[in-house]
Amino acid sequence: MPSRSPAAARASARSWLIWLTAAFVYILAVFHRTSLGVAGLEAADRFGVGAAALGTFTVLQVGVYAAMQIPTGVLVDRFGPRAVLTAALLFLGSGQILLAVAHTYALGLLARGVLGVGDALTFVSVLRLAANHFPARQYMLVTAFTSALGFLGNLAATLPLTLLLAGPGWLPTFLAAGLVTVLFVAVVQCRVHDSPVARTTESEAVSMREVGGQVLTALRVPGTRLGFWTHFSTMFSQNVLVLLWGVPFLVQGQGYAATTASSLLVVFVAGSMIGGPLVGGLIGRRPEARMPIVLGFLAASAATWAVLLSWPGRIPLGLLVPAFAVLSFGGPVSTIGFALARDYNPLPRVGTATGVVNVGGFVATTVTALLIGVLLEATGGNFRIALLSVVAVLAVGTWRMAVWYRRARAAVFAAQERGEPVPVRLRRRPWDVRAPQRDRVAAPA
């Protein structure tokens, strides 16, 4: 039987304050992550590189992020969220300071790699704090609020950052951002505590000898795999636009001014901030609705990309705004993957399982960003062809998610037949299959 959360039936004001402090670290991480989205053209001029080399910045950073997710989950389970958040701030601040002073492509790549490490350490740590401090029925809502607040960092990295780069310039803007991030370490040390009780119990620590088994056990759970492919399929297309290719697509591919392009990216921020609490609140009340919501979003996303890529000539603002609004819900919907990780794994393994899930969307983002850059170089800057890679990755992710959706449902039915507690009670459908003997469902924490 999995360990129970140390959180009380109702979270205290102290727990909310701890979470809010940790969530601000995530806001800083998202700002640093997305800052190159509107600074992409300046970076190309500063380092003297083309589209494929520019895409490497995002591929490297997001690739590091993805590679670090499972180690981050293990580190959070082993050393606690506060220690990992502290390390995250130091990496983020150092990386941004290095980027501010960089004048060579190699040094710029190193800076983005360091930023990727800091970014990777953040989100899983915040979710582990939420799992410790909040009861299961509030976890999805707190996760959604975390994701929504993160987009404040995204908002700061759109038009405000564009204006700062046009005014004070590259060095003062990124240097100040790095210094503020490093200084926030003192706030985390004073305000954040790993557990709502005086100190975390020793039983929650994971010994290094158990690390390999911990990861493999999490990977064997169908709900963890379903969470991975849910995250993979839902968030990457908006990430690709926000992190790197949105402004170049709108400026070079559609002929819009840079200020108009960066303003259009605010649609992603607004949609995510609105969608996060909506999705979290709905799933908190009706957890059985989470996969129908995912499937509905994927259908809407596919239809949106079909319209954008088939539109003749310049895409009008009246179409771009609602299209970006639809895609912006990918972030909120992707948090369903974390709810699956929490529901199908015992609490001492939640950090590791969350790390596994969080790899998904960033692997998809890395692959897609690289493909777009390569196709732009090969086609002489044809965004219509380059963005077809989004459709291809979306198709692969949806297919694999459907496979693990059936496997996870089968595991739930098998657990119900054995009389075990399950996170969500389901009704059989004609397309359901029987679970392999090795698939099991952990009782809800």
Tab-separated table of C-alpha atoms in Angstrom:
chain	number	residue	atom	x	y	z
A	1	MET	CA	0.000	0.000	0.000
A	2	PRO	CA	1.508	3.363	-0.912
A	3	SER	CA	2.435	5.933	1.666
A	4	ARG	CA	-0.132	8.563	2.475
A	5	SER	CA	0.535	12.210	1.890
A	6	PRO	CA	1.615	14.116	4.980
A	7	ALA	CA	-0.759	16.885	3.919
A	8	ALA	CA	-3.814	17.336	6.041
A	9	ALA	CA	-7.351	16.993	4.697
A	10	ARG	CA	-7.260	20.750	4.116
A	11	ALA	CA	-4.057	22.622	3.276
A	12	SER	CA	-3.005	25.361	5.679
A	13	ALA	CA	-2.245	28.986	4.816
A	14	ARG	CA	1.420	28.171	5.470
A	15	SER	CA	1.316	25.447	2.822
A	16	TRP	CA	-0.221	27.869	0.319
A	17	LEU	CA	2.549	30.403	1.028
A	18	ILE	CA	5.235	27.755	0.598
A	19	TRP	CA	3.722	26.680	-2.694
A	20	LEU	CA	3.430	30.291	-3.903
A	21	THR	CA	7.118	30.927	-3.161
A	22	ALA	CA	8.104	27.786	-5.060
A	23	ALA	CA	5.744	28.713	-7.904
A	24	PHE	CA	7.598	32.029	-8.284
A	25	VAL	CA	10.763	30.034	-8.942
A	26	TYR	CA	8.833	28.348	-11.741
A	27	ILE	CA	7.780	31.775	-13.072
A	28	LEU	CA	11.463	32.744	-13.249
A	29	ALA	CA	12.302	29.441	-14.960
A	30	VAL	CA	9.645	29.943	-17.633
A	31	PHE	CA	10.865	33.495	-18.258
A	32	HIS	CA	14.416	32.251	-18.819
A	33	ARG	CA	13.197	29.318	-20.915
A	34	THR	CA	11.068	31.441	-23.265
A	35	SER	CA	13.269	34.544	-23.417
A	36	LEU	CA	14.911	33.417	-26.643
A	37	GLY	CA	11.477	33.227	-28.281
A	38	VAL	CA	11.394	36.998	-28.853
A	39	ALA	CA	15.196	37.409	-28.788
A	40	GLY	CA	15.747	34.863	-31.558
A	41	LEU	CA	16.422	37.431	-34.286
A	42	GLU	CA	18.758	39.408	-31.991
A	43	ALA	CA	20.564	36.166	-31.112
A	44	ALA	CA	20.993	35.341	-34.800
A	45	ASP	CA	22.584	38.752	-35.404
A	46	ARG	CA	24.683	38.680	-32.214
A	47	PHE	CA	26.151	35.240	-32.895
A	48	GLY	CA	26.048	35.391	-36.708
A	49	VAL	CA	24.059	32.171	-37.251
A	50	GLY	CA	21.243	30.940	-39.503
A	51	ALA	CA	17.954	29.176	-38.845
A	52	ALA	CA	19.334	25.680	-38.196
A	53	ALA	CA	22.017	26.962	-35.797
A	54	LEU	CA	19.443	29.184	-34.080
A	55	GLY	CA	17.198	26.141	-33.643
A	56	THR	CA	20.111	24.403	-31.923
A	57	PHE	CA	19.815	26.851	-29.008
A	58	THR	CA	16.327	25.580	-28.224
A	59	VAL	CA	17.143	21.976	-29.098
A	60	LEU	CA	20.071	22.032	-26.670
A	61	GLN	CA	18.217	23.729	-23.834
A	62	VAL	CA	15.065	21.656	-24.166
A	63	GLY	CA	17.105	18.510	-24.787
A	64	VAL	CA	18.985	19.083	-21.534
A	65	TYR	CA	15.649	19.752	-19.826
A	66	ALA	CA	14.194	16.489	-21.115
A	67	ALA	CA	17.278	14.447	-20.259
A	68	MET	CA	17.297	15.834	-16.718
A	69	GLN	CA	13.669	15.072	-15.834
A	70	ILE	CA	14.062	11.538	-14.507
A	71	PRO	CA	17.258	12.423	-12.574
A	72	THR	CA	15.410	15.464	-11.224
A	73	GLY	CA	12.532	13.313	-9.986
A	74	VAL	CA	14.980	11.011	-8.230
A	75	LEU	CA	16.879	13.962	-6.718
A	76	VAL	CA	13.649	15.515	-5.444
A	77	ASP	CA	12.572	12.233	-3.847
A	78	ARG	CA	16.058	11.797	-2.343
A	79	PHE	CA	17.047	15.306	-1.174
A	80	GLY	CA	13.750	17.205	-1.021
A	81	PRO	CA	12.253	19.991	-3.148
A	82	ARG	CA	13.849	22.944	-1.332
A	83	ALA	CA	17.416	21.796	-1.985
A	84	VAL	CA	16.659	21.134	-5.641
A	85	LEU	CA	14.893	24.499	-6.087
A	86	THR	CA	17.937	26.235	-4.614
A	87	ALA	CA	20.200	24.517	-7.123
A	88	ALA	CA	17.743	25.436	-9.899
A	89	LEU	CA	17.974	29.150	-9.098
A	90	LEU	CA	21.770	29.056	-9.102
A	91	PHE	CA	21.875	27.332	-12.491
A	92	LEU	CA	19.222	29.650	-13.989
A	93	GLY	CA	20.910	32.816	-12.767
A	94	SER	CA	24.375	31.698	-13.814
A	95	GLY	CA	23.167	30.654	-17.254
A	96	GLN	CA	21.420	33.951	-17.923
A	97	ILE	CA	24.427	35.987	-16.737
A	98	LEU	CA	26.643	33.927	-19.039
A	99	LEU	CA	24.259	34.529	-21.954
A	100	ALA	CA	24.304	38.272	-21.234
A	101	VAL	CA	28.076	38.498	-21.709
A	102	ALA	CA	28.394	35.866	-24.473
A	103	HIS	CA	29.601	37.036	-27.894
A	104	THR	CA	30.369	33.683	-29.488
A	105	TYR	CA	28.016	30.948	-30.630
A	106	ALA	CA	29.776	28.306	-28.495
A	107	LEU	CA	29.469	30.386	-25.327
A	108	GLY	CA	25.825	31.122	-26.124
A	109	LEU	CA	25.156	27.382	-26.447
A	110	LEU	CA	26.876	26.740	-23.113
A	111	ALA	CA	24.730	29.413	-21.471
A	112	ARG	CA	21.500	27.904	-22.789
A	113	GLY	CA	22.639	24.467	-21.662
A	114	VAL	CA	23.204	25.740	-18.119
A	115	LEU	CA	19.758	27.387	-18.252
A	116	GLY	CA	18.300	24.067	-19.350
A	117	VAL	CA	19.704	22.342	-16.246
A	118	GLY	CA	18.199	24.981	-13.946
A	119	ASP	CA	14.881	24.881	-15.760
A	120	ALA	CA	14.812	21.085	-15.520
A	121	LEU	CA	15.129	21.150	-11.740
A	122	THR	CA	12.146	23.438	-11.169
A	123	PHE	CA	8.719	22.118	-12.139
A	124	VAL	CA	9.016	18.631	-10.682
A	125	SER	CA	10.206	20.178	-7.404
A	126	VAL	CA	7.148	22.419	-7.215
A	127	LEU	CA	4.806	19.508	-7.921
A	128	ARG	CA	6.516	17.374	-5.263
A	129	LEU	CA	5.939	20.196	-2.759
A	130	ALA	CA	2.291	20.246	-3.817
A	131	ALA	CA	2.021	16.487	-3.312
A	132	ASN	CA	3.501	16.878	0.195
A	133	HIS	CA	1.438	19.873	1.298
A	134	PHE	CA	-1.958	19.332	-0.364
A	135	PRO	CA	-4.502	16.496	-0.222
A	136	ALA	CA	-5.069	14.409	-3.344
A	137	ARG	CA	-8.361	16.125	-4.205
A	138	GLN	CA	-6.582	19.506	-4.420
A	139	TYR	CA	-3.453	18.305	-6.208
A	140	MET	CA	-4.777	18.713	-9.760
A	141	LEU	CA	-6.019	22.226	-9.023
A	142	VAL	CA	-2.701	23.265	-7.460
A	143	THR	CA	-0.840	21.736	-10.407
A	144	ALA	CA	-3.020	23.720	-12.802
A	145	PHE	CA	-2.450	26.928	-10.841
A	146	THR	CA	1.306	26.262	-10.940
A	147	SER	CA	1.221	25.873	-14.703
A	148	ALA	CA	-0.945	28.985	-15.086
A	149	LEU	CA	1.330	31.104	-12.890
A	150	GLY	CA	4.314	29.947	-14.895
A	151	PHE	CA	2.888	31.747	-17.880
A	152	LEU	CA	3.444	35.039	-16.078
A	153	GLY	CA	7.090	34.356	-16.856
A	154	ASN	CA	6.067	33.670	-20.428
A	155	LEU	CA	4.176	36.979	-20.491
A	156	ALA	CA	7.248	38.863	-19.251
A	157	ALA	CA	9.219	37.228	-22.059
A	158	THR	CA	6.956	38.583	-24.825
A	159	LEU	CA	6.319	42.281	-25.421
A	160	PRO	CA	8.054	43.559	-22.212
A	161	LEU	CA	11.250	41.713	-23.113
A	162	THR	CA	11.007	42.935	-26.708
A	163	LEU	CA	10.861	46.534	-25.478
A	164	LEU	CA	13.768	46.004	-23.064
A	165	LEU	CA	15.921	44.508	-25.797
A	166	ALA	CA	15.089	47.476	-28.024
A	167	GLY	CA	15.874	49.928	-25.170
A	168	PRO	CA	18.585	49.016	-22.619
A	169	GLY	CA	19.724	46.179	-24.864
A	170	TRP	CA	20.934	42.597	-24.589
A	171	LEU	CA	23.586	42.928	-21.846
A	172	PRO	CA	21.670	44.982	-19.210
A	173	THR	CA	18.419	43.050	-19.743
A	174	PHE	CA	19.791	39.531	-19.362
A	175	LEU	CA	22.355	40.497	-16.716
A	176	ALA	CA	19.644	41.987	-14.467
A	177	ALA	CA	17.430	38.909	-14.975
A	178	GLY	CA	20.266	36.606	-13.932
A	179	LEU	CA	21.140	38.588	-10.815
A	180	VAL	CA	17.515	38.770	-9.609
A	181	THR	CA	17.253	34.993	-10.017
A	182	VAL	CA	20.366	34.295	-7.932
A	183	LEU	CA	19.199	36.649	-5.179
A	184	PHE	CA	15.883	34.777	-4.876
A	185	VAL	CA	17.811	31.860	-3.332
A	186	ALA	CA	17.603	33.667	0.035
A	187	VAL	CA	13.797	33.785	-0.156
A	188	VAL	CA	13.550	30.060	-0.921
A	189	GLN	CA	15.826	29.180	1.987
A	190	CYS	CA	13.689	31.228	4.391
A	191	ARG	CA	10.200	30.399	3.149
A	192	VAL	CA	10.131	26.924	1.583
A	193	HIS	CA	9.845	23.748	3.691
A	194	ASP	CA	9.649	20.266	2.228
A	195	SER	CA	6.854	19.030	4.488
A	196	PRO	CA	3.928	20.614	6.362
A	197	VAL	CA	5.337	19.061	9.542
A	198	ALA	CA	8.560	20.167	11.227
A	199	ARG	CA	10.753	17.969	9.051
A	200	THR	CA	10.352	15.335	6.367
A	201	THR	CA	10.296	11.780	7.658
A	202	GLU	CA	13.171	9.521	6.760
A	203	SER	CA	10.843	7.055	5.080
A	204	GLU	CA	10.331	9.503	2.214
A	205	ALA	CA	14.012	9.520	1.267
A	206	VAL	CA	15.136	7.236	-1.559
A	207	SER	CA	18.549	5.602	-1.142
A	208	MET	CA	20.863	5.757	-4.139
A	209	ARG	CA	20.863	1.940	-4.369
A	210	GLU	CA	17.127	2.047	-4.996
A	211	VAL	CA	17.283	4.639	-7.767
A	212	GLY	CA	17.393	2.216	-10.691
A	213	GLY	CA	14.543	0.119	-9.330
A	214	GLN	CA	12.528	3.254	-8.561
A	215	VAL	CA	12.721	4.473	-12.165
A	216	LEU	CA	11.999	1.064	-13.673
A	217	THR	CA	9.044	0.533	-11.356
A	218	ALA	CA	7.559	3.892	-12.336
A	219	LEU	CA	8.064	3.081	-16.021
A	220	ARG	CA	6.245	-0.245	-15.676
A	221	VAL	CA	3.066	1.468	-14.485
A	222	PRO	CA	0.668	1.961	-17.443
A	223	GLY	CA	-0.628	5.177	-15.878
A	224	THR	CA	2.907	6.614	-15.934
A	225	ARG	CA	3.334	5.713	-19.611
A	226	LEU	CA	-0.079	7.219	-20.385
A	227	GLY	CA	0.968	10.389	-18.561
A	228	PHE	CA	4.182	10.527	-20.619
A	229	TRP	CA	2.397	10.303	-23.979
A	230	THR	CA	-0.347	12.668	-22.846
A	231	HIS	CA	2.287	15.265	-21.992
A	232	PHE	CA	4.182	14.488	-25.219
A	233	SER	CA	1.142	15.052	-27.431
A	234	THR	CA	-0.510	18.070	-25.852
A	235	MET	CA	2.096	20.723	-25.046
A	236	PHE	CA	4.803	20.598	-27.702
A	237	SER	CA	3.156	22.597	-30.519
A	238	GLN	CA	2.636	25.685	-28.375
A	239	ASN	CA	6.120	25.237	-26.911
A	240	VAL	CA	7.691	25.223	-30.358
A	241	LEU	CA	6.037	28.551	-31.193
A	242	VAL	CA	6.610	30.223	-27.834
A	243	LEU	CA	10.176	29.045	-27.271
A	244	LEU	CA	11.642	29.756	-30.693
A	245	TRP	CA	9.738	29.640	-33.956
A	246	GLY	CA	6.653	31.792	-33.231
A	247	VAL	CA	8.238	35.202	-33.889
A	248	PRO	CA	10.315	34.078	-36.917
A	249	PHE	CA	7.201	32.406	-38.398
A	250	LEU	CA	5.101	35.545	-37.963
A	251	VAL	CA	7.822	38.011	-39.027
A	252	GLN	CA	9.658	36.158	-41.791
A	253	GLY	CA	6.925	33.753	-42.846
A	254	GLN	CA	3.861	35.998	-42.542
A	255	GLY	CA	5.306	39.504	-42.823
A	256	TYR	CA	4.122	40.913	-39.479
A	257	ALA	CA	6.116	43.475	-37.463
A	258	ALA	CA	8.191	42.150	-34.549
A	259	THR	CA	6.041	43.984	-31.987
A	260	THR	CA	2.868	42.525	-33.511
A	261	ALA	CA	4.395	39.059	-33.514
A	262	SER	CA	5.482	39.219	-29.868
A	263	SER	CA	2.056	40.603	-28.918
A	264	LEU	CA	0.392	37.640	-30.621
A	265	LEU	CA	2.373	35.296	-28.383
A	266	VAL	CA	0.531	36.854	-25.432
A	267	VAL	CA	-2.498	34.861	-26.642
A	268	PHE	CA	-0.683	31.713	-25.490
A	269	VAL	CA	-0.123	33.253	-22.085
A	270	ALA	CA	-3.730	34.390	-21.651
A	271	GLY	CA	-5.150	31.083	-22.865
A	272	SER	CA	-2.931	29.060	-20.579
A	273	MET	CA	-3.636	31.225	-17.537
A	274	ILE	CA	-7.383	30.953	-18.128
A	275	GLY	CA	-7.314	27.305	-19.155
A	276	GLY	CA	-5.191	26.095	-16.239
A	277	PRO	CA	-7.690	26.774	-13.445
A	278	LEU	CA	-10.604	25.708	-15.675
A	279	VAL	CA	-9.049	22.338	-16.504
A	280	GLY	CA	-7.751	21.829	-12.958
A	281	GLY	CA	-11.085	22.639	-11.346
A	282	LEU	CA	-12.998	20.368	-13.729
A	283	ILE	CA	-10.622	17.431	-13.319
A	284	GLY	CA	-10.622	17.889	-9.540
A	285	ARG	CA	-14.406	17.446	-9.508
A	286	ARG	CA	-14.634	14.862	-12.301
A	287	PRO	CA	-11.374	12.924	-12.695
A	288	GLU	CA	-13.055	10.516	-15.113
A	289	ALA	CA	-13.273	13.383	-17.645
A	290	ARG	CA	-9.525	13.892	-17.962
A	291	MET	CA	-8.814	11.601	-20.929
A	292	PRO	CA	-11.903	12.720	-22.916
A	293	ILE	CA	-10.584	16.278	-22.452
A	294	VAL	CA	-7.179	15.206	-23.772
A	295	LEU	CA	-8.705	13.509	-26.811
A	296	GLY	CA	-10.924	16.509	-27.513
A	297	PHE	CA	-7.960	18.886	-27.359
A	298	LEU	CA	-5.880	16.716	-29.712
A	299	ALA	CA	-8.700	16.709	-32.268
A	300	ALA	CA	-9.018	20.504	-32.006
A	301	SER	CA	-5.251	20.917	-32.283
A	302	ALA	CA	-5.070	18.790	-35.424
A	303	ALA	CA	-7.905	20.790	-37.004
A	304	THR	CA	-6.180	24.075	-36.088
A	305	TRP	CA	-2.890	23.110	-37.717
A	306	ALA	CA	-4.730	21.863	-40.798
A	307	VAL	CA	-6.329	25.301	-41.214
A	308	LEU	CA	-3.116	27.261	-40.545
A	309	LEU	CA	-0.996	25.236	-42.948
A	310	SER	CA	-3.586	25.136	-45.739
A	311	TRP	CA	-4.513	28.835	-45.611
A	312	PRO	CA	-3.635	30.533	-48.921
A	313	GLY	CA	-1.352	33.529	-48.576
A	314	ARG	CA	-0.928	35.593	-45.429
A	315	ILE	CA	-2.891	34.302	-42.418
A	316	PRO	CA	-5.085	37.151	-41.070
A	317	LEU	CA	-4.978	38.218	-37.426
A	318	GLY	CA	-8.654	37.268	-37.103
A	319	LEU	CA	-7.631	33.649	-37.675
A	320	LEU	CA	-4.273	33.633	-35.869
A	321	VAL	CA	-5.747	34.813	-32.568
A	322	PRO	CA	-8.374	32.026	-32.198
A	323	ALA	CA	-5.918	29.451	-33.588
A	324	PHE	CA	-3.301	30.389	-30.988
A	325	ALA	CA	-6.032	30.414	-28.325
A	326	VAL	CA	-6.877	26.792	-29.142
A	327	LEU	CA	-3.226	25.729	-29.102
A	328	SER	CA	-2.666	27.595	-25.821
A	329	PHE	CA	-4.799	25.023	-24.001
A	330	GLY	CA	-2.059	22.459	-24.630
A	331	GLY	CA	-0.220	23.583	-21.491
A	332	PRO	CA	-3.210	23.215	-19.138
A	333	VAL	CA	-4.291	19.928	-20.718
A	334	SER	CA	-0.744	18.544	-20.446
A	335	THR	CA	-0.960	18.806	-16.630
A	336	ILE	CA	-3.360	15.870	-16.751
A	337	GLY	CA	-0.247	13.763	-17.286
A	338	PHE	CA	1.019	14.777	-13.839
A	339	ALA	CA	-2.312	13.862	-12.239
A	340	LEU	CA	-1.948	10.416	-13.811
A	341	ALA	CA	1.583	10.107	-12.375
A	342	ARG	CA	0.361	11.007	-8.907
A	343	ASP	CA	-2.736	8.812	-8.984
A	344	TYR	CA	-1.019	5.658	-10.216
A	345	ASN	CA	2.137	5.818	-8.068
A	346	PRO	CA	2.713	5.823	-4.281
A	347	LEU	CA	3.858	9.147	-2.797
A	348	PRO	CA	7.560	8.207	-2.294
A	349	ARG	CA	7.735	7.548	-6.069
A	350	VAL	CA	5.682	10.540	-7.243
A	351	GLY	CA	8.730	12.723	-7.938
A	352	THR	CA	10.307	10.058	-10.118
A	353	ALA	CA	7.058	9.335	-11.979
A	354	THR	CA	6.440	13.056	-12.486
A	355	GLY	CA	9.917	13.388	-13.951
A	356	VAL	CA	9.184	10.552	-16.381
A	357	VAL	CA	5.972	12.259	-17.493
A	358	ASN	CA	7.631	15.667	-17.832
A	359	VAL	CA	10.149	14.238	-20.290
A	360	GLY	CA	7.368	13.695	-22.830
A	361	GLY	CA	6.454	17.200	-23.936
A	362	PHE	CA	10.055	18.363	-24.016
A	363	VAL	CA	11.255	15.426	-26.083
A	364	ALA	CA	8.522	16.299	-28.579
A	365	THR	CA	9.504	19.987	-28.435
A	366	THR	CA	13.187	19.177	-29.011
A	367	VAL	CA	12.540	16.925	-31.984
A	368	THR	CA	10.065	19.310	-33.580
A	369	ALA	CA	12.195	22.439	-33.090
A	370	LEU	CA	15.157	20.692	-34.705
A	371	LEU	CA	13.074	19.412	-37.628
A	372	ILE	CA	11.665	22.882	-38.297
A	373	GLY	CA	15.149	24.427	-38.378
A	374	VAL	CA	16.509	21.727	-40.705
A	375	LEU	CA	13.495	21.974	-43.046
A	376	LEU	CA	13.741	25.774	-43.150
A	377	GLU	CA	17.362	25.495	-44.255
A	378	ALA	CA	16.501	22.810	-46.820
A	379	THR	CA	13.537	24.687	-48.315
A	380	GLY	CA	14.959	28.188	-48.274
A	381	GLY	CA	12.721	29.417	-45.435
A	382	ASN	CA	9.396	27.763	-46.369
A	383	PHE	CA	7.518	27.733	-43.043
A	384	ARG	CA	4.501	25.932	-44.514
A	385	ILE	CA	6.615	22.859	-45.258
A	386	ALA	CA	8.757	23.154	-42.113
A	387	LEU	CA	5.723	23.264	-39.817
A	388	LEU	CA	4.430	19.988	-41.245
A	389	SER	CA	6.831	18.413	-38.753
A	390	VAL	CA	4.398	19.552	-36.022
A	391	VAL	CA	1.646	17.492	-37.650
A	392	ALA	CA	3.908	14.432	-37.923
A	393	VAL	CA	4.950	14.544	-34.261
A	394	LEU	CA	1.337	15.151	-33.204
A	395	ALA	CA	0.250	12.033	-35.106
A	396	VAL	CA	2.944	9.851	-33.497
A	397	GLY	CA	2.152	11.126	-30.005
A	398	THR	CA	-1.590	10.632	-30.398
A	399	TRP	CA	-1.077	7.063	-31.627
A	400	ARG	CA	1.131	6.086	-28.694
A	401	MET	CA	-1.158	7.812	-26.192
A	402	ALA	CA	-4.106	5.820	-27.529
A	403	VAL	CA	-2.154	2.584	-27.072
A	404	TRP	CA	-1.350	3.337	-23.428
A	405	TYR	CA	-4.816	4.693	-22.751
A	406	ARG	CA	-6.219	1.240	-23.494
A	407	ARG	CA	-3.491	-0.436	-21.412
A	408	ALA	CA	-4.089	1.870	-18.449
A	409	ARG	CA	-7.851	1.305	-18.602
A	410	ALA	CA	-7.287	-2.451	-18.705
A	411	ALA	CA	-5.051	-2.225	-15.616
A	412	VAL	CA	-7.769	-0.299	-13.760
A	413	PHE	CA	-10.407	-2.919	-14.632
A	414	ALA	CA	-8.071	-5.721	-13.522
A	415	ALA	CA	-7.482	-3.941	-10.206
A	416	GLN	CA	-11.227	-3.495	-9.702
A	417	GLU	CA	-11.745	-7.225	-10.272
A	418	ARG	CA	-9.116	-7.981	-7.603
A	419	GLY	CA	-10.933	-5.692	-5.179
A	420	GLU	CA	-8.084	-3.152	-5.047
A	421	PRO	CA	-8.733	0.592	-4.678
A	422	VAL	CA	-8.330	2.540	-7.940
A	423	PRO	CA	-7.938	6.284	-8.648
A	424	VAL	CA	-10.944	6.449	-10.995
A	425	ARG	CA	-13.766	3.973	-11.530
A	426	LEU	CA	-14.388	3.358	-15.207
A	427	ARG	CA	-17.072	1.767	-17.359
A	428	ARG	CA	-16.044	-0.822	-19.926
A	429	ARG	CA	-16.232	0.145	-23.599
A	430	PRO	CA	-16.271	-2.132	-26.659
A	431	TRP	CA	-12.688	-1.125	-27.511
A	432	ASP	CA	-11.241	-2.046	-24.089
A	433	VAL	CA	-8.639	-4.845	-23.808
A	434	ARG	CA	-7.536	-7.092	-20.981
A	435	ALA	CA	-4.402	-6.062	-19.051
A	436	PRO	CA	-1.195	-8.131	-19.213
A	437	GLN	CA	-0.498	-9.857	-15.909
A	438	ARG	CA	2.450	-7.542	-15.116
A	439	ASP	CA	0.372	-4.343	-15.301
A	440	ARG	CA	-0.777	-3.161	-11.910
A	441	VAL	CA	-2.393	-0.068	-10.478
A	442	ALA	CA	-1.148	1.583	-7.297
A	443	ALA	CA	-3.824	2.548	-4.795
A	444	PRO	CA	-4.457	6.300	-4.705
A	445	ALA	CA	-2.288	8.188	-2.234
